[in-house]
Every structure is written in structure tokens, then in C-alpha cells.
Amino acid sequence: MGSREDLLRQREKARDLTLKIVEALAERERVVAEISRLKSELGVPEFVPDVERELRAAALRRAAELGVDQDLVRRVLTLVLRSSVRAQASTSNPNRVTHMDLMRAAKRMERNGREVVHMEVGEPTLGAPPEVARELSDAALRGYAFYGEAAGLQELRSAIAEDLKERFGVDVKPENVVVTQGGRFGVYLVMASILSVGDEVLVIDPSWPHYKQTAESIGCRPVVHRTSLEGSWTPDPAEMEGLVSDSTRLIVINYPNNPTGSVISEGMMRELVELAERSGAYLLSDEVYMDYSFGEHVTALASGSERVAMLMSFSKSWGMTGYRIGYVVAPKEVAERAARIQGSLLTCVPEFIQMAALRALSDRETPRRYREHMMRGIEVICSHLDRVGARYVRPGGGMYVFPQLPVEDSMGFALRLLERRGVAIAPGQVFGNYQGFVRLSVGDSLEKIEKGMRALAEELSDGRATGPGEFPG
Ligand code: PMP
């Protein structure tokens, strides 16, 4: 039998080992900073998948030799690698201005009484139809204002399943549907239901920043597949497969896309679903812009795969951004977990809001009208872009255009455009470091868009007179 002294000695040893882990991490960070410096000197890309794959394999082999829990090592490894990438990103760009600086500047200007043209947000300013607003208060008066089911009202979930069946011929059951407090929260619920600390999420850039932020906030690591304007923003499933690791649990796609407006073919959708299945991952298909597809919308649900979660929102189709309501369609086990998490955080989406959404669902005319608006707005933007010699891929849907402008620094350009001409746009850096690109939103009125684009053209020609006017690299 061991003595108390033995116990104390072992405790002391465990303490020393823990401190050694911290010291090893500190040493590793110093080495990573040096690697980053060398990479930027030599012009080597920040993230090299082959190097990382070899490192992972070596670490897991070592774990197996030593009899350490492989899953623990895998997760720790993801966290360590995540901090390496972060360290490299911050050393390669130490004086970064973020889009938050831009938003703060816009707010400051409005507070000082200046009119701002808003082409930076994805919000249809046409707003919700009046009968939807009326149903909101009527439903509250009828008593839809108590605690409710976490997954949502049965009648709304059934109506959503029915709607999807009717529109896309897909077999969705009410138990696969979770009504969420907005699409943004839907992304969180899907991620929190599927992922654990140390998992990886494959994201296609340029992308809505919320995917990466949410993955990071729950201790996961976003891994990025970068698409390009030259490649028409089309993803490359073979290249994506090279980024899949033993920690990849989720692949996120978004078509029609924010910010590029690109859409997906049925063949590509099939390939991406198959990639998720082969990788043992789930596919989150964010389809909140489905009603703004200018052709036939391609939904991931058509695959019938048990690995697909689809996200939809009432924000875009019916201009209900302030109502904060959307839904997720997911395999039963994911839907149940998502409902449980939502229940514990929010209890439920207020039932009078759900009733307003139920009313919206039967209105197919508003989404058609709003899509018309988006198409016309995109035409206005494209015709101005053609005149200023910008490069872009003509959107097949959505409510944005993502051109490359003849400017060296799109963040600097966006700041100047806002300060000098009162037009707010989103710089490309926000969507995954697309220097020289900007996202132009068509949510505002056509008159405002026209005005904003004229100001943008003027700012560009002023910039040309005073500075370099060529496309960077
Ligand atoms: N997905 C994408 C791609 C978006 O652009 C947005 C809104 N900007 C959302 C989801 C979420 O919208 P909401 O939270 O208003 O439903």
C-alpha cells in the first residue's frame, strides 16, 4: 500500500508535467512566429495542408505507441494548430483595420446627422408585408404568448415540411424541422449540435464571417477552401477533399452565395454531399437566399442524405430581418439536439412571431417581388461596374455583387467612400481576406443604389487622379 508521501510526490510530478506542457506551448509559439516570419519573407502560403497532415499523422502514431487516448490527442492538436494559424495571421498583418472600424465610422456619421447610403448590409429595406405584421399582434391577442415547445409550433413545423415538399419534392417530416431564433442562431445550433471542442469545420471562402466566428467560439477550427473570381467562385471538391482531416465534422456551403451571388449546379451539389458522406462529416447548406435564385434553386435536401442540414430564414424572402426567425431541417438526432440547446438558452421562439412566419409562408408573392427587386438592383450595380472597369462574376442569385475594384486597399477605399460621400460598403477582407474586392448589397431602394454607385464611380475616378489605378497582382 502506498503512503501519503507517495501521493504527495505523484501530485508534485503531475504539477511539474502540467507546467512543462505550458512551457512547451510557449516554446512552440516562439517557433511558429519564426516560421511565420520566414514564410512571409519567402512568399510561402500561410497554410500548407500537406505539412499539417504529416504532423497530425505523426502525432497520432506517437499517441498510439504511448497508449494515450487518440481522441484527446486529436482535439488538443486541433487547438494547438488553430492557435498557430492565428499567430501567423496576426504577424503577417499587424496593423489591420477591420470592418468594425468602418461600421463605427458609419454610426458616428449618422449620429452627426449625415445621410448614409447603406450598401453594406444584407437587409431588404422593403420590410415585412403588412398582413404578417398584423398577424404578429393578432396572434399575441389570441393567446400565442406563453412558453412553447423548443423546436417550434407543431403547425409551423408541419407547414414548413409541406412547403418544402411542394416546392422541391423533398421528403421532410415535421420532426426534422426546428424553428430557430433567426438564421444566425440556426448556424450556432447546428454547429453546437454536431461539433465538439477540437473539431474542424471546412468553409468555402469568400464566406459570411459568422461561420468561422461561430466555429471558433465553440472551440473548433475553421479550415478554408479558397475560391477565386478567375474560377467563377466555383469550389473544387478534389481540393476540398485534400483539406479534410480526421477532425473534420462539418462542411459549410452557402448558395446563392453571400457575398458573391454565385449559385450551385445539381452536379456540384451532389459532389459536395458525397464528399461530406465520404468524410464522415455533416454538410450544412445555408439556403437563406433560396428565394433569390434567379433560376431554379438547387437544395441540398434533394439528396435525401442523412448527413445534410439545411438552413433557411424568413429575413430575406419576406424582409422579416427584425422578427428574428428562421429554421433548420436536419436529421432527427441533430434536430433533437438543436431543439434541446435552443430550449435551454431561449425556451422557444416567441409563438406570436412563429404565427407571423406561418402567415408569411403562405405568401409566395412577396418573395417573388423581392427577387425582382434584387435582380433589378444587381442590374443597376453591374451596369455601373462595367463603366468603371471593375471585374466581377454576374450573380446567379442572392442580393450582392462582389467585384474587384481597381484599388489597392479595399478597406481604405471603403473608409474613404463612407467619409467623403456617405456610402457604406463592405470590404472584401471581411469575407476571407479578398484584398481589392468589395461587397455591394442591393437591399436598399433602387434610387439609393443608383446614388451609391454614382458616388462609388466618382470616388474611383478621384482615386485614379491621385493614386495608382491598376488591379493589384
Ligand atoms: N446566412 C447568410 C449567408 C446570411 O447572409 C445571413 C444574414 N446576413 C444569415 C444566414 C442569417 O440571417 P438571419 O439571422 O437574419 O436569419
Short mmCIF file of C-alpha atoms and ligand atoms in Angstrom, two decimals:
data_model
loop_
_atom_site.label_atom_id
_atom_site.label_comp_id
_atom_site.label_asym_id
_atom_site.label_seq_id
_atom_site.Cartn_x
_atom_site.Cartn_y
_atom_site.Cartn_z
CA MET A 1 0.00 0.00 0.00
CA GLY A 2 1.30 3.50 -0.89
CA SER A 3 1.97 6.17 1.70
CA ARG A 4 0.73 9.76 1.90
CA GLU A 5 4.25 10.80 0.90
CA ASP A 6 3.88 8.74 -2.33
CA LEU A 7 0.67 10.57 -3.11
CA LEU A 8 2.27 13.97 -2.50
CA ARG A 9 5.24 13.03 -4.69
CA GLN A 10 2.99 11.95 -7.56
CA ARG A 11 0.93 15.15 -7.22
CA GLU A 12 4.13 17.18 -7.39
CA LYS A 13 5.12 15.25 -10.54
CA ALA A 14 1.74 15.87 -12.22
CA ARG A 15 2.13 19.55 -11.41
CA ASP A 16 5.61 19.70 -12.93
CA LEU A 17 4.42 17.90 -16.06
CA THR A 18 1.50 20.30 -16.48
CA LEU A 19 3.86 23.27 -16.23
CA LYS A 20 6.14 21.57 -18.76
CA ILE A 21 3.20 21.38 -21.19
CA VAL A 22 2.72 25.14 -20.77
CA GLU A 23 6.44 25.74 -21.30
CA ALA A 24 6.41 23.54 -24.43
CA LEU A 25 3.45 25.55 -25.76
CA ALA A 26 5.33 28.80 -25.15
CA GLU A 27 8.38 27.44 -26.96
CA ARG A 28 6.17 26.21 -29.81
CA GLU A 29 4.60 29.67 -30.17
CA ARG A 30 8.04 31.22 -30.49
CA VAL A 31 8.92 28.70 -33.21
CA VAL A 32 5.61 29.34 -35.01
CA ALA A 33 6.28 33.10 -35.01
CA GLU A 34 9.68 32.42 -36.56
CA ILE A 35 8.09 30.11 -39.21
CA SER A 36 5.60 32.85 -39.98
CA ARG A 37 8.38 35.41 -40.41
CA LEU A 38 10.29 33.08 -42.73
CA LYS A 39 7.13 32.25 -44.72
CA SER A 40 6.35 35.90 -45.35
CA GLU A 41 9.99 36.57 -46.35
CA LEU A 42 9.96 33.62 -48.74
CA GLY A 43 6.41 34.24 -50.01
CA VAL A 44 5.19 30.79 -48.89
CA PRO A 45 1.42 30.49 -48.20
CA GLU A 46 0.25 30.62 -44.58
CA PHE A 47 -1.50 27.25 -44.55
CA VAL A 48 0.14 24.22 -46.13
CA PRO A 49 -2.20 21.19 -45.89
CA ASP A 50 0.48 18.53 -46.58
CA VAL A 51 2.73 19.75 -43.76
CA GLU A 52 -0.19 19.69 -41.39
CA ARG A 53 -1.40 16.27 -42.49
CA GLU A 54 2.04 14.79 -41.85
CA LEU A 55 2.20 16.43 -38.43
CA ARG A 56 -1.21 15.06 -37.47
CA ALA A 57 -0.33 11.55 -38.60
CA ALA A 58 2.99 11.63 -36.70
CA ALA A 59 1.30 12.87 -33.51
CA LEU A 60 -1.38 10.18 -33.68
CA ARG A 61 1.23 7.46 -34.32
CA ARG A 62 3.11 8.64 -31.25
CA ALA A 63 -0.11 8.67 -29.23
CA ALA A 64 -0.77 5.07 -30.30
CA GLU A 65 2.78 4.00 -29.31
CA LEU A 66 2.41 5.61 -25.89
CA GLY A 67 -1.12 4.35 -25.33
CA VAL A 68 -2.60 7.87 -24.95
CA ASP A 69 -6.26 8.45 -25.82
CA GLN A 70 -6.12 9.25 -29.54
CA ASP A 71 -9.27 11.34 -29.45
CA LEU A 72 -7.77 13.56 -26.74
CA VAL A 73 -4.57 13.99 -28.77
CA ARG A 74 -6.59 14.75 -31.92
CA ARG A 75 -8.55 17.51 -30.15
CA VAL A 76 -5.51 19.04 -28.43
CA LEU A 77 -3.76 19.01 -31.79
CA THR A 78 -6.59 20.94 -33.43
CA LEU A 79 -6.44 23.60 -30.72
CA VAL A 80 -2.67 23.91 -31.00
CA LEU A 81 -2.85 24.14 -34.80
CA ARG A 82 -5.63 26.69 -34.57
CA SER A 83 -3.52 28.96 -32.42
CA SER A 84 -0.59 28.56 -34.87
CA VAL A 85 -2.72 29.79 -37.74
CA ARG A 86 -3.99 32.70 -35.63
CA ALA A 87 -0.45 33.65 -34.64
CA GLN A 88 0.63 33.55 -38.28
CA ALA A 89 -2.32 35.63 -39.43
CA SER A 90 -1.60 38.33 -36.85
CA THR A 91 2.15 38.54 -37.58
CA SER A 92 1.57 38.74 -41.33
CA ASN A 93 -0.83 41.67 -40.95
CA PRO A 94 -0.06 43.58 -37.75
CA ASN A 95 -1.83 46.92 -38.48
CA ARG A 96 -5.12 45.54 -39.76
CA VAL A 97 -8.12 47.87 -39.86
CA THR A 98 -11.31 45.81 -39.52
CA HIS A 99 -14.82 46.31 -40.89
CA MET A 100 -15.82 47.17 -37.33
CA ASP A 101 -13.89 50.41 -37.75
CA LEU A 102 -16.00 51.05 -40.82
CA MET A 103 -19.28 50.34 -39.06
CA ARG A 104 -18.29 52.58 -36.16
CA ALA A 105 -17.48 55.37 -38.62
CA ALA A 106 -20.91 54.96 -40.34
CA LYS A 107 -22.71 55.10 -36.97
CA ARG A 108 -20.76 58.18 -35.94
CA MET A 109 -21.72 59.93 -39.18
CA GLU A 110 -25.41 59.13 -38.78
CA ARG A 111 -25.35 60.37 -35.19
CA ASN A 112 -23.95 63.63 -36.55
CA GLY A 113 -26.95 63.90 -38.89
CA ARG A 114 -25.39 62.77 -42.18
CA GLU A 115 -27.37 60.61 -44.58
CA VAL A 116 -25.70 57.28 -45.31
CA VAL A 117 -26.48 55.00 -48.29
CA HIS A 118 -26.45 51.50 -46.87
CA MET A 119 -24.92 49.05 -49.31
CA GLU A 120 -23.02 47.20 -46.58
CA VAL A 121 -25.85 45.18 -45.01
CA GLY A 122 -27.91 42.27 -46.36
CA GLU A 123 -31.28 43.68 -45.44
CA PRO A 124 -34.25 44.15 -47.78
CA THR A 125 -35.39 47.59 -46.66
CA LEU A 126 -38.82 46.86 -48.22
CA GLY A 127 -39.61 45.18 -44.89
CA ALA A 128 -42.24 42.63 -43.90
CA PRO A 129 -45.68 42.54 -45.57
CA PRO A 130 -48.37 44.37 -43.51
CA GLU A 131 -50.52 41.23 -43.09
CA VAL A 132 -47.55 39.49 -41.48
CA ALA A 133 -47.12 42.40 -39.06
CA ARG A 134 -50.87 42.31 -38.33
CA GLU A 135 -50.78 38.58 -37.63
CA LEU A 136 -48.00 39.23 -35.10
CA SER A 137 -50.24 41.30 -32.84
CA ASP A 138 -53.41 39.31 -33.62
CA ALA A 139 -51.66 36.08 -32.61
CA ALA A 140 -50.48 37.63 -29.34
CA LEU A 141 -54.07 38.73 -28.64
CA ARG A 142 -55.33 35.24 -29.46
CA GLY A 143 -53.03 33.86 -26.75
CA TYR A 144 -49.94 32.75 -28.65
CA ALA A 145 -47.81 34.37 -25.98
CA PHE A 146 -46.91 31.65 -23.49
CA TYR A 147 -43.96 29.30 -23.06
CA GLY A 148 -43.86 26.96 -26.04
CA GLU A 149 -42.10 23.92 -27.45
CA ALA A 150 -38.36 24.41 -28.01
CA ALA A 151 -38.49 23.01 -31.57
CA GLY A 152 -41.32 25.32 -32.56
CA LEU A 153 -45.09 25.23 -33.01
CA GLN A 154 -46.33 21.98 -34.48
CA GLU A 155 -48.46 23.80 -37.10
CA LEU A 156 -45.47 25.86 -38.30
CA ARG A 157 -43.12 22.86 -38.49
CA SER A 158 -45.75 20.91 -40.45
CA ALA A 159 -46.35 23.85 -42.78
CA ILE A 160 -42.59 24.19 -43.41
CA ALA A 161 -42.27 20.46 -44.18
CA GLU A 162 -45.29 20.70 -46.50
CA ASP A 163 -43.92 23.83 -48.20
CA LEU A 164 -40.56 22.18 -48.93
CA LYS A 165 -42.30 19.06 -50.22
CA GLU A 166 -44.47 21.14 -52.54
CA ARG A 167 -41.67 23.34 -53.85
CA PHE A 168 -38.79 20.88 -54.17
CA GLY A 169 -40.44 17.46 -53.99
CA VAL A 170 -38.34 16.54 -50.94
CA ASP A 171 -39.45 14.28 -48.14
CA VAL A 172 -39.21 16.35 -44.94
CA LYS A 173 -41.04 15.41 -41.74
CA PRO A 174 -42.06 17.94 -39.07
CA GLU A 175 -39.70 16.21 -36.59
CA ASN A 176 -36.77 17.17 -38.86
CA VAL A 177 -37.68 20.86 -38.57
CA VAL A 178 -36.51 23.18 -35.79
CA VAL A 179 -37.80 26.76 -35.84
CA THR A 180 -34.89 28.96 -34.72
CA GLN A 181 -34.44 32.50 -33.48
CA GLY A 182 -33.12 33.69 -36.86
CA GLY A 183 -30.79 32.04 -39.35
CA ARG A 184 -27.73 33.27 -37.49
CA PHE A 185 -28.76 31.38 -34.36
CA GLY A 186 -29.63 28.39 -36.58
CA VAL A 187 -25.97 28.21 -37.64
CA TYR A 188 -24.95 28.18 -33.99
CA LEU A 189 -27.49 25.46 -33.14
CA VAL A 190 -26.34 23.19 -35.97
CA MET A 191 -22.70 23.67 -35.03
CA ALA A 192 -23.30 23.21 -31.30
CA SER A 193 -25.31 20.05 -32.03
CA ILE A 194 -22.68 18.45 -34.25
CA LEU A 195 -19.30 19.74 -33.09
CA SER A 196 -17.13 19.30 -30.01
CA VAL A 197 -14.04 21.22 -28.94
CA GLY A 198 -11.14 20.42 -31.25
CA ASP A 199 -13.22 19.51 -34.33
CA GLU A 200 -12.64 21.12 -37.70
CA VAL A 201 -15.12 22.87 -39.97
CA LEU A 202 -14.46 23.21 -43.68
CA VAL A 203 -15.63 26.58 -45.04
CA ILE A 204 -15.55 27.86 -48.63
CA ASP A 205 -14.22 31.42 -48.94
CA PRO A 206 -15.32 34.06 -49.61
CA SER A 207 -17.90 33.42 -46.92
CA TRP A 208 -20.25 35.06 -44.45
CA PRO A 209 -17.88 35.59 -41.47
CA HIS A 210 -20.35 34.14 -38.96
CA TYR A 211 -19.48 30.51 -39.89
CA LYS A 212 -15.85 30.86 -38.88
CA GLN A 213 -16.60 33.02 -35.85
CA THR A 214 -19.17 30.55 -34.51
CA ALA A 215 -16.92 27.54 -35.11
CA GLU A 216 -14.12 29.33 -33.25
CA SER A 217 -16.40 30.41 -30.42
CA ILE A 218 -17.21 26.77 -29.64
CA GLY A 219 -13.57 25.73 -29.67
CA CYS A 220 -13.40 24.41 -33.23
CA ARG A 221 -11.08 25.25 -36.05
CA PRO A 222 -12.27 26.61 -39.39
CA VAL A 223 -10.28 25.29 -42.36
CA VAL A 224 -10.71 27.30 -45.54
CA HIS A 225 -11.08 26.30 -49.19
CA ARG A 226 -10.40 29.49 -51.12
CA THR A 227 -12.26 30.09 -54.40
CA SER A 228 -11.44 32.83 -56.88
CA LEU A 229 -13.06 35.24 -59.29
CA GLU A 230 -10.97 33.72 -62.09
CA GLY A 231 -12.52 30.34 -61.24
CA SER A 232 -16.03 31.92 -61.20
CA TRP A 233 -16.16 31.29 -57.42
CA THR A 234 -16.72 27.59 -58.11
CA PRO A 235 -15.46 25.25 -55.38
CA ASP A 236 -13.13 22.38 -56.22
CA PRO A 237 -14.31 19.22 -54.41
CA ALA A 238 -10.97 17.45 -55.04
CA GLU A 239 -9.06 20.31 -53.42
CA MET A 240 -11.58 20.33 -50.57
CA GLU A 241 -11.02 16.62 -50.02
CA GLY A 242 -7.32 17.41 -49.52
CA LEU A 243 -8.32 19.71 -46.62
CA VAL A 244 -10.42 17.09 -44.87
CA SER A 245 -8.72 15.65 -41.77
CA ASP A 246 -9.68 13.07 -39.16
CA SER A 247 -11.15 16.00 -37.22
CA THR A 248 -13.44 17.36 -39.95
CA ARG A 249 -17.03 17.06 -38.71
CA LEU A 250 -18.80 19.72 -40.78
CA ILE A 251 -18.63 21.25 -44.24
CA VAL A 252 -20.49 24.55 -44.73
CA ILE A 253 -21.82 25.70 -48.09
CA ASN A 254 -24.00 28.70 -49.00
CA TYR A 255 -25.77 29.05 -52.38
CA PRO A 256 -26.96 31.52 -53.61
CA ASN A 257 -23.84 32.87 -52.02
CA ASN A 258 -23.12 35.74 -49.72
CA PRO A 259 -21.01 37.65 -50.85
CA THR A 260 -20.51 36.51 -54.49
CA GLY A 261 -24.09 35.76 -55.64
CA SER A 262 -22.85 32.51 -57.18
CA VAL A 263 -25.21 29.54 -57.37
CA ILE A 264 -24.58 25.82 -57.45
CA SER A 265 -25.30 23.21 -60.12
CA GLU A 266 -27.06 19.96 -59.24
CA GLY A 267 -23.90 18.04 -60.13
CA MET A 268 -21.71 20.14 -57.82
CA MET A 269 -24.26 19.81 -55.01
CA ARG A 270 -24.18 16.03 -55.43
CA GLU A 271 -20.37 16.03 -55.28
CA LEU A 272 -20.32 18.11 -52.10
CA VAL A 273 -22.91 15.90 -50.40
CA GLU A 274 -20.85 12.84 -51.36
CA LEU A 275 -17.68 14.49 -50.05
CA ALA A 276 -19.37 15.06 -46.68
CA GLU A 277 -20.59 11.45 -46.59
CA ARG A 278 -17.15 10.05 -47.51
CA SER A 279 -15.52 12.23 -44.86
CA GLY A 280 -17.89 11.15 -42.10
CA ALA A 281 -18.89 14.82 -41.82
CA TYR A 282 -22.19 16.67 -42.00
CA LEU A 283 -22.97 19.23 -44.68
CA LEU A 284 -24.61 22.47 -43.53
CA SER A 285 -26.27 24.02 -46.57
CA ASP A 286 -27.19 27.62 -45.83
CA GLU A 287 -30.01 28.37 -48.25
CA VAL A 288 -31.35 31.60 -46.76
CA TYR A 289 -31.21 33.19 -50.23
CA MET A 290 -33.17 30.35 -51.90
CA ASP A 291 -35.99 32.69 -52.98
CA TYR A 292 -33.47 34.98 -54.64
CA SER A 293 -32.22 32.26 -57.00
CA PHE A 294 -32.66 33.77 -60.46
CA GLY A 295 -33.00 30.27 -61.97
CA GLU A 296 -34.22 27.04 -60.33
CA HIS A 297 -32.98 26.79 -56.76
CA VAL A 298 -30.84 23.71 -56.02
CA THR A 299 -31.41 22.47 -52.48
CA ALA A 300 -29.15 20.06 -50.61
CA LEU A 301 -32.29 18.39 -49.25
CA ALA A 302 -32.90 16.87 -52.69
CA SER A 303 -30.02 14.47 -51.97
CA GLY A 304 -32.10 12.80 -49.24
CA SER A 305 -28.80 12.32 -47.37
CA GLU A 306 -28.79 11.64 -43.63
CA ARG A 307 -25.75 13.92 -43.45
CA VAL A 308 -27.40 17.14 -44.62
CA ALA A 309 -28.67 20.04 -42.50
CA MET A 310 -30.36 22.89 -44.37
CA LEU A 311 -30.76 26.43 -43.04
CA MET A 312 -33.46 28.87 -44.07
CA SER A 313 -34.60 32.24 -42.74
CA PHE A 314 -37.66 34.47 -43.02
CA SER A 315 -35.32 37.52 -43.03
CA LYS A 316 -34.57 37.71 -46.74
CA SER A 317 -37.59 36.21 -48.54
CA TRP A 318 -40.15 38.28 -46.64
CA GLY A 319 -37.99 41.16 -45.36
CA MET A 320 -38.51 39.96 -41.79
CA THR A 321 -34.98 40.72 -40.53
CA GLY A 322 -36.19 42.20 -37.23
CA TYR A 323 -38.56 39.29 -36.49
CA ARG A 324 -35.56 37.03 -35.86
CA ILE A 325 -36.96 33.78 -37.16
CA GLY A 326 -35.61 31.02 -39.37
CA TYR A 327 -35.47 27.24 -39.40
CA VAL A 328 -33.19 24.26 -39.70
CA VAL A 329 -34.07 20.98 -41.42
CA ALA A 330 -31.77 18.25 -40.14
CA PRO A 331 -31.51 14.52 -39.45
CA LYS A 332 -33.61 13.61 -36.42
CA GLU A 333 -30.70 13.29 -33.93
CA VAL A 334 -29.30 16.70 -34.93
CA ALA A 335 -32.75 18.33 -34.87
CA GLU A 336 -33.43 16.96 -31.39
CA ARG A 337 -30.10 18.19 -30.04
CA ALA A 338 -30.61 21.61 -31.66
CA ALA A 339 -34.07 21.93 -30.08
CA ARG A 340 -32.67 20.95 -26.68
CA ILE A 341 -29.91 23.59 -26.90
CA GLN A 342 -32.37 26.26 -28.06
CA GLY A 343 -34.73 25.28 -25.25
CA SER A 344 -32.05 25.65 -22.62
CA LEU A 345 -30.84 29.01 -23.96
CA LEU A 346 -34.07 30.71 -25.07
CA THR A 347 -37.00 28.45 -24.05
CA CYS A 348 -38.59 28.95 -27.51
CA VAL A 349 -39.03 31.41 -30.36
CA PRO A 350 -41.96 33.64 -29.25
CA GLU A 351 -45.11 31.98 -30.58
CA PHE A 352 -46.67 35.18 -31.97
CA ILE A 353 -43.55 35.54 -34.14
CA GLN A 354 -43.94 31.94 -35.27
CA MET A 355 -47.57 32.65 -36.20
CA ALA A 356 -46.43 35.66 -38.24
CA ALA A 357 -43.95 33.37 -40.01
CA LEU A 358 -46.75 30.86 -40.67
CA ARG A 359 -48.70 33.68 -42.31
CA ALA A 360 -45.65 34.63 -44.39
CA LEU A 361 -45.19 31.07 -45.59
CA SER A 362 -48.49 31.13 -47.47
CA ASP A 363 -47.47 34.34 -49.25
CA ARG A 364 -45.43 33.40 -52.35
CA GLU A 365 -45.97 36.78 -53.97
CA THR A 366 -43.70 38.82 -51.66
CA PRO A 367 -40.58 36.66 -52.22
CA ARG A 368 -41.21 36.90 -55.98
CA ARG A 369 -41.48 40.68 -55.77
CA TYR A 370 -38.34 40.96 -53.63
CA ARG A 371 -36.43 38.73 -56.01
CA GLU A 372 -37.45 41.08 -58.84
CA HIS A 373 -36.09 43.98 -56.77
CA MET A 374 -32.78 42.18 -56.17
CA MET A 375 -32.43 41.32 -59.86
CA ARG A 376 -33.06 44.93 -60.88
CA GLY A 377 -30.68 46.27 -58.22
CA ILE A 378 -27.98 43.87 -59.37
CA GLU A 379 -28.50 45.08 -62.96
CA VAL A 380 -28.02 48.69 -61.81
CA ILE A 381 -24.83 47.78 -59.97
CA CYS A 382 -23.44 45.70 -62.84
CA SER A 383 -24.01 48.43 -65.42
CA HIS A 384 -22.09 50.91 -63.23
CA LEU A 385 -19.34 48.36 -62.62
CA ASP A 386 -18.98 47.80 -66.37
CA ARG A 387 -18.43 51.53 -66.82
CA VAL A 388 -15.70 51.78 -64.17
CA GLY A 389 -13.84 48.73 -65.47
CA ALA A 390 -14.37 46.51 -62.42
CA ARG A 391 -14.10 42.74 -62.67
CA TYR A 392 -16.89 40.59 -61.31
CA VAL A 393 -18.87 37.40 -61.91
CA ARG A 394 -22.50 38.17 -62.71
CA PRO A 395 -24.59 36.80 -59.81
CA GLY A 396 -26.96 33.90 -60.42
CA GLY A 397 -28.88 34.80 -57.26
CA GLY A 398 -28.75 36.49 -53.87
CA MET A 399 -28.61 40.18 -53.13
CA TYR A 400 -24.95 41.10 -53.54
CA VAL A 401 -22.29 41.74 -56.15
CA PHE A 402 -18.65 41.09 -55.21
CA PRO A 403 -16.44 42.99 -57.66
CA GLN A 404 -12.72 43.54 -57.71
CA LEU A 405 -12.15 47.27 -57.99
CA PRO A 406 -9.08 48.99 -59.37
CA VAL A 407 -7.95 49.96 -55.87
CA GLU A 408 -5.01 48.78 -53.81
CA ASP A 409 -6.74 48.58 -50.47
CA SER A 410 -10.49 47.93 -50.39
CA MET A 411 -10.74 48.70 -46.67
CA GLY A 412 -9.11 52.09 -47.23
CA PHE A 413 -11.38 52.67 -50.24
CA ALA A 414 -14.50 51.76 -48.22
CA LEU A 415 -13.46 54.15 -45.45
CA ARG A 416 -12.86 56.98 -47.93
CA LEU A 417 -16.15 56.31 -49.73
CA LEU A 418 -18.01 56.47 -46.44
CA GLU A 419 -16.27 59.52 -45.05
CA ARG A 420 -16.27 61.58 -48.24
CA ARG A 421 -19.54 60.51 -49.88
CA GLY A 422 -21.66 58.86 -47.20
CA VAL A 423 -21.84 55.44 -48.90
CA ALA A 424 -21.26 52.34 -46.78
CA ILE A 425 -19.99 49.16 -48.46
CA ALA A 426 -18.37 46.00 -47.07
CA PRO A 427 -14.68 45.49 -47.88
CA GLY A 428 -13.59 42.10 -49.21
CA GLN A 429 -11.31 41.41 -46.25
CA VAL A 430 -14.38 40.68 -44.13
CA PHE A 431 -15.22 37.59 -46.20
CA GLY A 432 -11.78 35.99 -46.05
CA ASN A 433 -9.12 38.47 -46.96
CA TYR A 434 -10.13 39.36 -50.52
CA GLN A 435 -8.00 42.43 -50.93
CA GLY A 436 -9.25 44.78 -53.64
CA PHE A 437 -12.79 43.31 -53.52
CA VAL A 438 -15.91 44.88 -52.04
CA ARG A 439 -19.40 43.54 -51.39
CA LEU A 440 -22.23 45.70 -52.66
CA SER A 441 -25.67 44.94 -51.26
CA VAL A 442 -28.91 45.68 -53.14
CA GLY A 443 -31.26 45.67 -50.15
CA ASP A 444 -31.79 49.44 -50.30
CA SER A 445 -34.11 51.26 -52.75
CA LEU A 446 -33.10 51.38 -56.43
CA GLU A 447 -32.74 55.18 -56.19
CA LYS A 448 -30.32 54.84 -53.28
CA ILE A 449 -28.34 52.13 -55.09
CA GLU A 450 -28.12 54.35 -58.17
CA LYS A 451 -26.90 57.21 -55.98
CA GLY A 452 -24.43 54.98 -54.15
CA MET A 453 -22.98 53.61 -57.38
CA ARG A 454 -22.55 57.07 -58.86
CA ALA A 455 -20.66 58.10 -55.72
CA LEU A 456 -18.54 54.96 -55.93
CA ALA A 457 -17.62 55.72 -59.56
CA GLU A 458 -16.72 59.31 -58.63
CA GLU A 459 -14.57 58.15 -55.73
CA LEU A 460 -12.79 55.71 -58.04
CA SER A 461 -12.03 58.36 -60.64
CA ASP A 462 -10.82 60.76 -57.91
CA GLY A 463 -8.58 57.98 -56.58
CA ARG A 464 -7.26 57.40 -60.09
CA ALA A 465 -6.28 61.05 -60.38
CA THR A 466 -4.37 60.93 -57.11
CA GLY A 467 -3.06 57.37 -56.85
CA PRO A 468 -2.41 54.06 -58.55
CA GLY A 469 -5.37 52.78 -60.59
CA GLU A 470 -4.28 49.31 -61.60
CA PHE A 471 -5.55 45.97 -60.35
CA PRO A 472 -3.16 44.71 -57.72
CA GLY A 473 -1.45 41.38 -58.61
N1 PMP B 1 -26.88 33.12 -43.75
C1 PMP B 1 -26.35 34.05 -44.54
C2 PMP B 1 -25.48 33.63 -45.68
C3 PMP B 1 -26.60 35.40 -44.32
O1 PMP B 1 -26.06 36.31 -45.12
C4 PMP B 1 -27.44 35.77 -43.24
C5 PMP B 1 -27.72 37.20 -42.92
N2 PMP B 1 -26.81 38.12 -43.29
C6 PMP B 1 -27.98 34.75 -42.45
C7 PMP B 1 -27.67 33.44 -42.73
C8 PMP B 1 -28.84 34.98 -41.26
O2 PMP B 1 -29.86 35.84 -41.35
P1 PMP B 1 -30.89 35.98 -40.14
O3 PMP B 1 -30.14 35.73 -38.88
O4 PMP B 1 -31.42 37.36 -40.23
O5 PMP B 1 -31.93 34.94 -40.36
#
